[in-house]
Amino acid sequence: MNPYTLTKQPRDISAELAARHKQLRKQMGYTQANMARRSGVSLGSLKRFEQSGEVSLSNLLKLARILGKLEEFEQVFAIPENLEEIEKLFSDEMRGK
């Protein structure tokens, strides 16, 4: 993480995802070659992901499916059920209420 910011940067999160993926893959007993074959992701792409955190969204989702984590992605960019209430609160704050 950048020592000059309080929040994680995208590259920090990518590196953490790659490390967790690698750990989970090993815990489940998959070699890189086996994981690549099962997921349909090329071995080179899988190795690059685990080393650098760089991966396409499509390949990340394929890997997540094999590890039983695909459902967790369904919440990314989810719209809150109470969106209208949140928008009203934000509007009220902007008007100084």
CSV table of C-alpha atoms in Angstrom, one decimal:
chain,number,residue,atom,x,y,z
A,1,MET,CA,0.0,0.0,0.0
A,2,ASN,CA,1.2,3.5,-0.7
A,3,PRO,CA,2.5,5.0,2.5
A,4,TYR,CA,1.0,8.4,1.5
A,5,THR,CA,-2.6,7.3,1.3
A,6,LEU,CA,-5.0,5.8,3.8
A,7,THR,CA,-6.9,3.7,1.3
A,8,LYS,CA,-5.8,0.8,-0.7
A,9,GLN,CA,-5.1,1.4,-4.4
A,10,PRO,CA,-6.3,-0.9,-7.2
A,11,ARG,CA,-2.8,-2.6,-7.5
A,12,ASP,CA,-2.9,-3.4,-3.7
A,13,ILE,CA,-6.3,-5.1,-4.0
A,14,SER,CA,-5.1,-6.9,-7.2
A,15,ALA,CA,-2.1,-8.3,-5.4
A,16,GLU,CA,-4.2,-9.4,-2.4
A,17,LEU,CA,-6.7,-11.1,-4.7
A,18,ALA,CA,-3.9,-12.9,-6.4
A,19,ALA,CA,-2.3,-14.1,-3.2
A,20,ARG,CA,-5.7,-15.3,-1.8
A,21,HIS,CA,-6.4,-17.1,-5.1
A,22,LYS,CA,-3.1,-18.8,-5.0
A,23,GLN,CA,-3.5,-19.9,-1.3
A,24,LEU,CA,-7.1,-21.2,-1.9
A,25,ARG,CA,-6.0,-23.0,-5.1
A,26,LYS,CA,-3.3,-24.8,-3.2
A,27,GLN,CA,-5.6,-25.6,-0.3
A,28,MET,CA,-8.0,-27.2,-2.7
A,29,GLY,CA,-5.2,-29.3,-4.2
A,30,TYR,CA,-5.0,-27.7,-7.6
A,31,THR,CA,-1.8,-27.3,-9.5
A,32,GLN,CA,-1.5,-24.3,-11.8
A,33,ALA,CA,-1.8,-26.6,-14.8
A,34,ASN,CA,-4.8,-28.4,-13.4
A,35,MET,CA,-6.5,-25.1,-12.5
A,36,ALA,CA,-5.8,-23.7,-15.9
A,37,ARG,CA,-7.3,-26.7,-17.6
A,38,ARG,CA,-10.4,-26.9,-15.4
A,39,SER,CA,-11.1,-23.2,-15.7
A,40,GLY,CA,-10.3,-22.6,-19.4
A,41,VAL,CA,-7.8,-19.9,-18.5
A,42,SER,CA,-4.4,-20.3,-20.2
A,43,LEU,CA,-1.6,-21.4,-18.0
A,44,GLY,CA,0.3,-18.2,-18.9
A,45,SER,CA,-2.6,-16.0,-17.8
A,46,LEU,CA,-2.9,-17.9,-14.6
A,47,LYS,CA,0.8,-17.6,-13.8
A,48,ARG,CA,0.7,-13.9,-14.6
A,49,PHE,CA,-2.2,-13.4,-12.3
A,50,GLU,CA,-0.6,-15.1,-9.4
A,51,GLN,CA,2.7,-13.3,-9.9
A,52,SER,CA,1.5,-9.8,-10.7
A,53,GLY,CA,-2.2,-9.6,-9.9
A,54,GLU,CA,-3.0,-8.8,-13.6
A,55,VAL,CA,-5.9,-10.7,-15.0
A,56,SER,CA,-8.9,-10.0,-17.2
A,57,LEU,CA,-12.3,-9.9,-15.6
A,58,SER,CA,-13.5,-12.8,-17.7
A,59,ASN,CA,-10.6,-14.9,-16.6
A,60,LEU,CA,-11.0,-13.9,-12.9
A,61,LEU,CA,-14.6,-15.0,-13.0
A,62,LYS,CA,-13.7,-18.3,-14.6
A,63,LEU,CA,-11.1,-18.9,-11.8
A,64,ALA,CA,-13.6,-17.9,-9.1
A,65,ARG,CA,-16.1,-20.4,-10.4
A,66,ILE,CA,-13.7,-23.3,-10.0
A,67,LEU,CA,-12.9,-22.2,-6.5
A,68,GLY,CA,-16.6,-21.8,-5.5
A,69,LYS,CA,-16.3,-18.0,-5.2
A,70,LEU,CA,-18.3,-16.8,-8.3
A,71,GLU,CA,-21.4,-15.9,-6.2
A,72,GLU,CA,-19.4,-13.3,-4.3
A,73,PHE,CA,-18.9,-11.3,-7.4
A,74,GLU,CA,-22.7,-10.8,-7.7
A,75,GLN,CA,-22.5,-8.1,-5.0
A,76,VAL,CA,-20.0,-6.0,-6.8
A,77,PHE,CA,-21.7,-2.8,-7.9
A,78,ALA,CA,-25.0,-4.0,-6.4
A,79,ILE,CA,-27.6,-1.3,-6.1
A,80,PRO,CA,-28.9,-0.9,-2.6
A,81,GLU,CA,-32.6,-1.7,-2.1
A,82,ASN,CA,-33.1,1.7,-0.4
A,83,LEU,CA,-31.4,3.7,-3.2
A,84,GLU,CA,-34.2,6.3,-3.2
A,85,GLU,CA,-33.7,7.0,0.5
A,86,ILE,CA,-29.9,7.3,0.1
A,87,GLU,CA,-30.4,9.7,-2.9
A,88,LYS,CA,-32.8,11.8,-0.9
A,89,LEU,CA,-30.4,12.0,2.1
A,90,PHE,CA,-27.6,13.0,-0.3
A,91,SER,CA,-29.7,15.7,-1.9
A,92,ASP,CA,-30.7,17.1,1.5
A,93,GLU,CA,-27.1,17.3,2.5
A,94,MET,CA,-26.1,19.1,-0.7
A,95,ARG,CA,-28.9,21.7,0.0
A,96,GLY,CA,-27.7,22.1,3.5
A,97,LYS,CA,-30.7,20.6,5.3
